[in-house]
Short mmCIF file of C-alpha atoms in Angstrom, two decimals:
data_model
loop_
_atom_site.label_atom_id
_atom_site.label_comp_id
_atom_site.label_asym_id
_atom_site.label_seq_id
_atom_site.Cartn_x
_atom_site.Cartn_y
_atom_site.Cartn_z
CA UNK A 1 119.22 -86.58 217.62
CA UNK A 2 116.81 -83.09 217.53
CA UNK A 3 120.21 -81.58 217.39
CA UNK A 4 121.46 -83.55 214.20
CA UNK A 5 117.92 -83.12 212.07
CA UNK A 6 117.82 -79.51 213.57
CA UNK A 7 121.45 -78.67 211.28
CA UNK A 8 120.34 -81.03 208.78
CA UNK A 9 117.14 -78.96 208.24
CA UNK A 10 118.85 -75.61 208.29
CA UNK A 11 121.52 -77.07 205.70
CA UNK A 12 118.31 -78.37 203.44
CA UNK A 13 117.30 -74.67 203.42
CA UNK A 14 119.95 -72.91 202.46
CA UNK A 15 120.39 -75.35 199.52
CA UNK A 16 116.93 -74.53 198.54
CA UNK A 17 117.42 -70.90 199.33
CA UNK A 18 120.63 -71.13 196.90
CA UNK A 19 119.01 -73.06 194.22
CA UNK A 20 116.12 -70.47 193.59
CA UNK A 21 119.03 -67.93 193.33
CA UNK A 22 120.13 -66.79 189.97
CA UNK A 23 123.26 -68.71 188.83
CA UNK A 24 125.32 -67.13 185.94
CA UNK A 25 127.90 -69.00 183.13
CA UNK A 26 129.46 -68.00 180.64
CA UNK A 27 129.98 -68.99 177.07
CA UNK A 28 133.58 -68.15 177.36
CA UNK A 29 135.98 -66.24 180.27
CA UNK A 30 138.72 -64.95 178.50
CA UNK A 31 139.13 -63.45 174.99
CA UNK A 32 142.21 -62.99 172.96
CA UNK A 33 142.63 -60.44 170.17
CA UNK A 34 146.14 -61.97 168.92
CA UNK A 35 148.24 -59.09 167.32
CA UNK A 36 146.04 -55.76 166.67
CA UNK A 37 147.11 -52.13 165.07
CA UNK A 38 147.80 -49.52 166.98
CA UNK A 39 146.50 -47.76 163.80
CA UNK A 40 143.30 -49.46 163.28
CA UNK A 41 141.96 -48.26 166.19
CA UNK A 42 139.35 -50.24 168.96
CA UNK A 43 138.39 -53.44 169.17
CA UNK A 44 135.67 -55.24 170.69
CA UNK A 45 134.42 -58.68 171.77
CA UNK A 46 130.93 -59.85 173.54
CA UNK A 47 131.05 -62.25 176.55
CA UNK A 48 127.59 -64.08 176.57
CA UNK A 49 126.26 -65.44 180.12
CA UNK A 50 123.09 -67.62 180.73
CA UNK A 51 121.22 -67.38 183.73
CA UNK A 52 120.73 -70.65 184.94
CA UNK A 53 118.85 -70.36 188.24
CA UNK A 54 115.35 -70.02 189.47
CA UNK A 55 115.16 -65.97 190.04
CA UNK A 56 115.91 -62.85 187.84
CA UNK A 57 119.48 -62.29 187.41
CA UNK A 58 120.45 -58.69 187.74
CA UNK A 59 124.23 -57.47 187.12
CA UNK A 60 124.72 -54.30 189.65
CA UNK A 61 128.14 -53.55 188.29
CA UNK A 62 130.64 -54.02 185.80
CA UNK A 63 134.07 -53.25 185.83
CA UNK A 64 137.19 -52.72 184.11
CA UNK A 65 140.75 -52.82 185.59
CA UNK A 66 141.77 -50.03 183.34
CA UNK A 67 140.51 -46.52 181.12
CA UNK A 68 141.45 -48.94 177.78
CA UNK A 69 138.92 -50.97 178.44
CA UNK A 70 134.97 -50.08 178.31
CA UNK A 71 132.54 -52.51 178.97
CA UNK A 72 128.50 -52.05 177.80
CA UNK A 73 126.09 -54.94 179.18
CA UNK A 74 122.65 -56.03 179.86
CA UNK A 75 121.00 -53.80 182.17
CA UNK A 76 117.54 -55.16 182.63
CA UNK A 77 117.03 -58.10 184.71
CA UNK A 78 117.94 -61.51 182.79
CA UNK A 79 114.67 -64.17 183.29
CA UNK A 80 115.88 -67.94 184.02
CA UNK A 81 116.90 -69.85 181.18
CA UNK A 82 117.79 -66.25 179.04
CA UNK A 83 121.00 -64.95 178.03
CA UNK A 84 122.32 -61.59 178.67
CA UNK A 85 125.72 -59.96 177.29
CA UNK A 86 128.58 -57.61 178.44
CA UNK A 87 130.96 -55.93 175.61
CA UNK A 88 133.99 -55.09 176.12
CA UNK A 89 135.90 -52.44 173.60
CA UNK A 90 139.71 -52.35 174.39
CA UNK A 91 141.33 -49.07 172.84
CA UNK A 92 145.22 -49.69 171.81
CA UNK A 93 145.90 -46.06 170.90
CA UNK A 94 149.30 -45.07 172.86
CA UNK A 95 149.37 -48.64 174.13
CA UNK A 96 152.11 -50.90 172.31
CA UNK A 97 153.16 -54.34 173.42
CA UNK A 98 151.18 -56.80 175.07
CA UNK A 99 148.08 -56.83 177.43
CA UNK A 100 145.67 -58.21 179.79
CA UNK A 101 143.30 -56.82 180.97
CA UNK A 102 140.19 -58.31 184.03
CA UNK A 103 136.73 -57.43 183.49
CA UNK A 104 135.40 -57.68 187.53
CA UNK A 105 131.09 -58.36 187.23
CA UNK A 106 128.98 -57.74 190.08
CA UNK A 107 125.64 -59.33 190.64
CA UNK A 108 122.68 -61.02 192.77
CA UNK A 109 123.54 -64.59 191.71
CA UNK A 110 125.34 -67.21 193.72
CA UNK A 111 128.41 -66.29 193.21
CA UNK A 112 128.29 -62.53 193.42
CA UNK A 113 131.31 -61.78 191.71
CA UNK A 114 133.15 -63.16 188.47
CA UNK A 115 135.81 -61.67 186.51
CA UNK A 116 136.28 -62.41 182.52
CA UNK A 117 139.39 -61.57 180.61
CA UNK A 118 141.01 -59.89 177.47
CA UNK A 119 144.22 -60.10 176.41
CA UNK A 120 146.19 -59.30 173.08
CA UNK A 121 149.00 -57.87 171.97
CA UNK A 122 149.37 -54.01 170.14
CA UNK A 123 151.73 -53.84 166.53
CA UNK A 124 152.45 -50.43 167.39
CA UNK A 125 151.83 -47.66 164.39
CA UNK A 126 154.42 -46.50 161.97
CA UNK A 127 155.23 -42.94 163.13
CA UNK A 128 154.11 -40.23 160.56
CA UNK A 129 156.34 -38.68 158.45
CA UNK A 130 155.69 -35.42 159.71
CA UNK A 131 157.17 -36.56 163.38
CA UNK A 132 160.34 -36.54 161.49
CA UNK A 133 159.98 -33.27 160.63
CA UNK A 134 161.97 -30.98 163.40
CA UNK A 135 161.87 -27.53 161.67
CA UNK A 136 158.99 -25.58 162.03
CA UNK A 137 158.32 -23.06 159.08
CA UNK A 138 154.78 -22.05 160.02
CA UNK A 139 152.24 -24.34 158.33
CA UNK A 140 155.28 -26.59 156.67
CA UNK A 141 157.88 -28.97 158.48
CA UNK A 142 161.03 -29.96 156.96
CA UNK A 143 163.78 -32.03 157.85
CA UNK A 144 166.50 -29.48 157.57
CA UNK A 145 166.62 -25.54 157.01
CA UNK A 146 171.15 -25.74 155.91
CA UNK A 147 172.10 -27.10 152.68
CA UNK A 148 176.04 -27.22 152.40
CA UNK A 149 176.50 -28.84 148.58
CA UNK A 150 180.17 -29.32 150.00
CA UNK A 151 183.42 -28.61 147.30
CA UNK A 152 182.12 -28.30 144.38
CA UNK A 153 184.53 -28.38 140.85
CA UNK A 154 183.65 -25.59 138.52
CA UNK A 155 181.65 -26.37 135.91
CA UNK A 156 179.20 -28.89 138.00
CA UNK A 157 175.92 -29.22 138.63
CA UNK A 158 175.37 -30.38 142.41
CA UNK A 159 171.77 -31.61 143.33
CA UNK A 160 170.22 -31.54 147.00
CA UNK A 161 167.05 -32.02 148.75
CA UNK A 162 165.23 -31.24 151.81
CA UNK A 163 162.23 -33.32 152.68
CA UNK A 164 159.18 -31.68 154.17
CA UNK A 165 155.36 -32.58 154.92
CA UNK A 166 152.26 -30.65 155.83
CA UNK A 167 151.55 -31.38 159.36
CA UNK A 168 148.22 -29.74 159.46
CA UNK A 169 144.51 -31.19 158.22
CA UNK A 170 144.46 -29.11 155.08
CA UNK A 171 146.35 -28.79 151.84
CA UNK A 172 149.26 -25.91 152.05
CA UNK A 173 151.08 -24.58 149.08
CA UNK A 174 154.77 -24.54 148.85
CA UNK A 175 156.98 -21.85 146.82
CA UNK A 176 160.35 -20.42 147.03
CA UNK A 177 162.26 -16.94 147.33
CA UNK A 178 165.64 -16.11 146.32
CA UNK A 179 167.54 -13.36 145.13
CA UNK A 180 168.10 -12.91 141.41
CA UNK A 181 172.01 -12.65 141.88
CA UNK A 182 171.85 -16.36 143.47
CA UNK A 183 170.73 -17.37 140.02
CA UNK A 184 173.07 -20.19 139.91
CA UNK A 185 170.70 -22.14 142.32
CA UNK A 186 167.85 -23.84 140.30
CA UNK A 187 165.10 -25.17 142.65
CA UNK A 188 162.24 -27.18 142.17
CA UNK A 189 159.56 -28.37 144.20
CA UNK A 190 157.61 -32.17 143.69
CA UNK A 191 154.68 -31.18 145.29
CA UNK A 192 153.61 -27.56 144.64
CA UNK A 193 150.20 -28.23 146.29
CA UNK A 194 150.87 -30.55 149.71
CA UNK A 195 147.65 -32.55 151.24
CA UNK A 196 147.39 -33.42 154.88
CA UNK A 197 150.19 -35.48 156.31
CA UNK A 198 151.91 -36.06 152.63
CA UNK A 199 155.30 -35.26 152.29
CA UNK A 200 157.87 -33.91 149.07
CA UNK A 201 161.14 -32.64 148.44
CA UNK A 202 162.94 -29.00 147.68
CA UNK A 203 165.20 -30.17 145.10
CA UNK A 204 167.97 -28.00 144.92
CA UNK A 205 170.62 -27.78 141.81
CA UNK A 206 173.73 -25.69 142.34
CA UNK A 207 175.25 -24.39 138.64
CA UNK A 208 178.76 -23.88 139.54
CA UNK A 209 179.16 -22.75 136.21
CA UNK A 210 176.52 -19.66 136.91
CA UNK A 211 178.34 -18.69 140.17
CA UNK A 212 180.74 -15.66 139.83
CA UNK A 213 182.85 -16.46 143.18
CA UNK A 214 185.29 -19.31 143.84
CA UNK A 215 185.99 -20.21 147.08
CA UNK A 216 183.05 -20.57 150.16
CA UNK A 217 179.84 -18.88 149.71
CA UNK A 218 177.23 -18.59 151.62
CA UNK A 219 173.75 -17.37 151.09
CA UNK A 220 169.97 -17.45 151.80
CA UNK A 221 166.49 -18.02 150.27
CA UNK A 222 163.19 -18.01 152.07
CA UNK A 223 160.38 -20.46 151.65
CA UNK A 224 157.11 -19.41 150.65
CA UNK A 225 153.97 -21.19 152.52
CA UNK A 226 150.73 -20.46 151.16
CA UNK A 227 151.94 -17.76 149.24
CA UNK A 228 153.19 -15.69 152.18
CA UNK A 229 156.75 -14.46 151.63
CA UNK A 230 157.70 -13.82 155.09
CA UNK A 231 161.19 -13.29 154.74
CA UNK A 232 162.29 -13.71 158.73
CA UNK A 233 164.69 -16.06 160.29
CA UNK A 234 161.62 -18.90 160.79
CA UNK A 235 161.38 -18.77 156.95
CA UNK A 236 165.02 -19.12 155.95
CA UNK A 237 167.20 -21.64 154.33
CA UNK A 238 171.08 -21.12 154.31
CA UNK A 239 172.85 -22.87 151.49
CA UNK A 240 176.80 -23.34 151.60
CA UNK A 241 179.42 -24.58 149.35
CA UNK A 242 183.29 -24.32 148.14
CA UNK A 243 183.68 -23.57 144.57
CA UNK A 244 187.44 -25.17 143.61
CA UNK A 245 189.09 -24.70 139.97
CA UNK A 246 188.94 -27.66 138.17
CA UNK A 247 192.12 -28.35 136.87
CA UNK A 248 191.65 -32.17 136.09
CA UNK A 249 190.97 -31.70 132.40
CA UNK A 250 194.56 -30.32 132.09
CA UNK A 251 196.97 -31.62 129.71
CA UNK A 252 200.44 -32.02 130.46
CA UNK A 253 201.43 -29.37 128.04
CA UNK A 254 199.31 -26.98 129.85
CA UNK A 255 200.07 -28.04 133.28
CA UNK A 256 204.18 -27.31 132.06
CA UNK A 257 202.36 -23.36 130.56
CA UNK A 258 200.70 -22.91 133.60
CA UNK A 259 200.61 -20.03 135.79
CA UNK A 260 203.27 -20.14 138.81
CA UNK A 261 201.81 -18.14 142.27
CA UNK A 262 205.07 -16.35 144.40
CA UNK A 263 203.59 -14.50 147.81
CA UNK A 264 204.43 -13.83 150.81
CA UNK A 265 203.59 -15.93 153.51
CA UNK A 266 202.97 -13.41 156.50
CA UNK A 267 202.10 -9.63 156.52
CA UNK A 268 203.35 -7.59 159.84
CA UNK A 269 201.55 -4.29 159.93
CA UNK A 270 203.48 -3.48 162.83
CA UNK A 271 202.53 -1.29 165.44
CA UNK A 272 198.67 0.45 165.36
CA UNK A 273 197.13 2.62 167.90
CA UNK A 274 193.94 1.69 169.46
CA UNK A 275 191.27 2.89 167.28
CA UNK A 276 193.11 4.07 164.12
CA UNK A 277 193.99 2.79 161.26
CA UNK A 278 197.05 1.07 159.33
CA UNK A 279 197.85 0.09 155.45
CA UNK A 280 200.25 -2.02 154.29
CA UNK A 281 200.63 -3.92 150.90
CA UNK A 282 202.30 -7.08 149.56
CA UNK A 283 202.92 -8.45 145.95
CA UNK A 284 202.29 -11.75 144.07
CA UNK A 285 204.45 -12.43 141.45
CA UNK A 286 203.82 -14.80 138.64
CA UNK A 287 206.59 -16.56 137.55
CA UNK A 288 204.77 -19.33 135.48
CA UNK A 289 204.10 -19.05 131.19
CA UNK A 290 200.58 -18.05 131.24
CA UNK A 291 198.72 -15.23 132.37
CA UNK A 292 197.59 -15.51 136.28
CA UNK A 293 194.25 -14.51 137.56
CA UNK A 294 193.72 -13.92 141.14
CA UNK A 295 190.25 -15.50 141.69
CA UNK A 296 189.27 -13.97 145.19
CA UNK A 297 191.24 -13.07 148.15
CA UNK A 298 188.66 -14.73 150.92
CA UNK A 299 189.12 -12.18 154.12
CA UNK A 300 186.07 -12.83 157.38
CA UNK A 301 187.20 -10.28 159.43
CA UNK A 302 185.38 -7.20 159.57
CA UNK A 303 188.12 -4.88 160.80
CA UNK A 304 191.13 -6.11 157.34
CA UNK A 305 189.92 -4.79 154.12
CA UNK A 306 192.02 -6.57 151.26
CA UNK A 307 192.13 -4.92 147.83
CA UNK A 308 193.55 -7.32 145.15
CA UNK A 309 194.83 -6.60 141.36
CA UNK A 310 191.89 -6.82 138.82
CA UNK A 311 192.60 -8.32 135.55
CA UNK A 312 195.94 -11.12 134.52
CA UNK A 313 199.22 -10.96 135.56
CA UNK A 314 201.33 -11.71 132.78
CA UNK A 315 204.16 -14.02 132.75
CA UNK A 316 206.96 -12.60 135.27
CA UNK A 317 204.44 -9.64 136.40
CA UNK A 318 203.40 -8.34 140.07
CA UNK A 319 200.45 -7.33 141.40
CA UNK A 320 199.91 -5.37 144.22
CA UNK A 321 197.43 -6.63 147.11
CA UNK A 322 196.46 -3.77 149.75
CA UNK A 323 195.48 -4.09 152.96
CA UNK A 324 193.87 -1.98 155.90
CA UNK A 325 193.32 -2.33 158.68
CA UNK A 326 190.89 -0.57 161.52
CA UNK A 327 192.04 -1.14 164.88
CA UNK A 328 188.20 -1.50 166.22
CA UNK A 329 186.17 -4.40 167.12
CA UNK A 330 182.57 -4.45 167.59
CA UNK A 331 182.71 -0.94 167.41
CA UNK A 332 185.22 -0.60 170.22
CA UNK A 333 188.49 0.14 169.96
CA UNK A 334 191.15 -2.84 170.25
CA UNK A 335 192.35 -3.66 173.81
CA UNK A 336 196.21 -3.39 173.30
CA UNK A 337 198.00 -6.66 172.59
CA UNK A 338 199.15 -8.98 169.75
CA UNK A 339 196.83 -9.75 167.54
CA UNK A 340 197.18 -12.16 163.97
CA UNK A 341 194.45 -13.01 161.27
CA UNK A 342 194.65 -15.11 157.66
CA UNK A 343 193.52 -14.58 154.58
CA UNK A 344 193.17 -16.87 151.85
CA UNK A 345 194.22 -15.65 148.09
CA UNK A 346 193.04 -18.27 145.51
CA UNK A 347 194.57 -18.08 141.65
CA UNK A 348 194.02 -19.94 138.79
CA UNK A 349 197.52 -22.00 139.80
CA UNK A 350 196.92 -25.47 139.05
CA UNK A 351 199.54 -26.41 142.16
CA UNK A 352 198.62 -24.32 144.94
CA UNK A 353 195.23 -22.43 143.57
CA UNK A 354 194.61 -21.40 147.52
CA UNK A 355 197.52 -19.66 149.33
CA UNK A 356 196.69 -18.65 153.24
CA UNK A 357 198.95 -15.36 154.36
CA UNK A 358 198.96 -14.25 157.64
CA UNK A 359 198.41 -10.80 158.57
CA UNK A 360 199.52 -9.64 162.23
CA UNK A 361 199.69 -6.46 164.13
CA UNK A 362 200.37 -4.82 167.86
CA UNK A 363 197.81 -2.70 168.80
CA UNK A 364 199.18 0.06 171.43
#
């Protein structure tokens, strides 16, 4: 019987001891933020608690399960019957999709650890324009640095454009360099002056009218940032296109007047010793009404030089076209072997304007 009111004393005391403790609630356990922007930033909620026990409640600790989450609360001792508060500031930068995160709170009450929650779930930002952006021309990004306009008839006007956006915290000016022989591209920019992280376009207009070539061209301009014209490969744009004859507005009449192209198909300069040189030359005829114009003879290899006629052929009238060749390659002299190239000689024949002739030779 001792026994029995010996346990039953012991148990009376440590319910006493317990109830003079400090007990702590709380208003709420778990917080949810619903859908938040990534772009707006932090957010915060409060968790009240309430001591409700008989001694000062003291919190020793509080802590998050994660660096997103900060929590601020009460550090001086919270009286019986008073309230005290922890905040909690979740930051969703880099952090789309959903989350939950446990708040862990350490203290001298009863129960001498408790955990709130936060949970939520992160819209993730639009991405700036400027992360578009993959060229780098110092201060400036743009979305491209090649423009190719593509075939072009002659007489049109062709219009392209090249986004680009100031990536940096300050406004940046925005000009253009080109040659004054390319003046058959007319430029324009939207936004001379560019703020931070605002974007605008190089509008480009190709004159096909203004160009002097037919066939592909190719050829450069340089943007100008802050009125630096650095004219180095970082700076440049390169601009392509194929300027065709248009022959569409042709009548029938003048398609039957028309000038008739006869050439020969393949050029054999025969045998050429390494290193020297060798000429050759081939005619084209025309056997059509009116007079015939050869346009351009279109030759990319550095070791043929092509000569053409200058001026019209007249109905049933040959031209001579002259060739050389200089049987060296990047400055060496050409290994011995077969070798064959093409060149392309365009006229102003409505039927076959572009002709391609092969030119091949044996180098000893």
């Amino acid at each position: 019987m001792k026994k029995i009111l010996s346990v039953f004393t012991l148990a009376l005391c440590a319910a006493a001891v317990m109830a003079q403790q400090p007990v702590i609630t709380f208003e709420k356990t778990e917080h949810d933020f619903g859908k938040i922007n990534e772009a707006d930033g932090r957010v915060t909620t409060v968790f009240e608690f309430k001591n409700e026990g008989m001694e000062p409640l003291v919190l020793s600790n509080v802590r998050a399960s994660c660096g997103c989450t900060t929590p601020n609360w009460t550090r001086e001792p919270v009286e019986p019957g008073q309230t005290g508060k922890i905040t909690v500031t979740y930051n969703p930068n880099g952090r789309p999709g959903r989350f939950q995160k446990t708040i862990t709170i350490t203290s001298n009450a009863t129960e001498a650890t408790t955990r709130v929650f936060i949970k939520g779930e992160v819209i993730p930002k639009p991405a700036k324009p400027v992360n578009e952006y993959t060229v780098q021309m110092g201060e400036l990004s743009l979305k491209a640095k090649n423009v190719n306009f593509g075939t072009v008839k002659k007489g049109q006007k062709i219009t392209h454009e090249i986004e680009y956006a100031n990536h940096t915290d300050h406004e940046i000016s925005v000009d253009l360099a080109t040659r004054a022989e390319d003046n058959f591209l007319v430029w324009q920019v939207s936004l001379g002056k560019v703020q931070p992280n605002e974007t605008g376009k190089l509008m480009f207009v190709l004159d096909s009218e203004a160009c002097k070539q037919y066939g592909p061209i190719e050829w450069n301009a340089y943007v100008v940032v802050n009125g630096k014209n650095v004219q180095t490969e970082e700076y440049k744009l390169t601009f392509k296109a194929e300027i065709d004859e248009d022959f569409s507005k042709l009548s029938v009449e003048e398609l039957q007047q028309a000038p008739i192209v006869v050439l020969e198909d393949v050029i054999d300069l025969g045998l050429v010793p390494a290193g020297k040189k060798a000429k050759k030359s081939f005619m084209v005829q025309n056997v059509g009404v009116n007079p015939l114009f050869i346009r351009r003879v279109v030759n990319s290899n550095e070791f043929l030089n092509v000569l053409a006629p200058k001026g019209a052929l007249k109905s049933g009238k040959k031209g001579e076209v002259k060739i050389e060749l200089t049987a060296v390659m990047d400055g060496e002299a050409m290994p011995a072997g077969a070798y064959s190239r093409e060149i392309e000689v365009i006229t102003n024949d409505p039927k076959q304007p572009k002709k391609t002739v092969k030119v091949s030779w044996t180098v000893q």
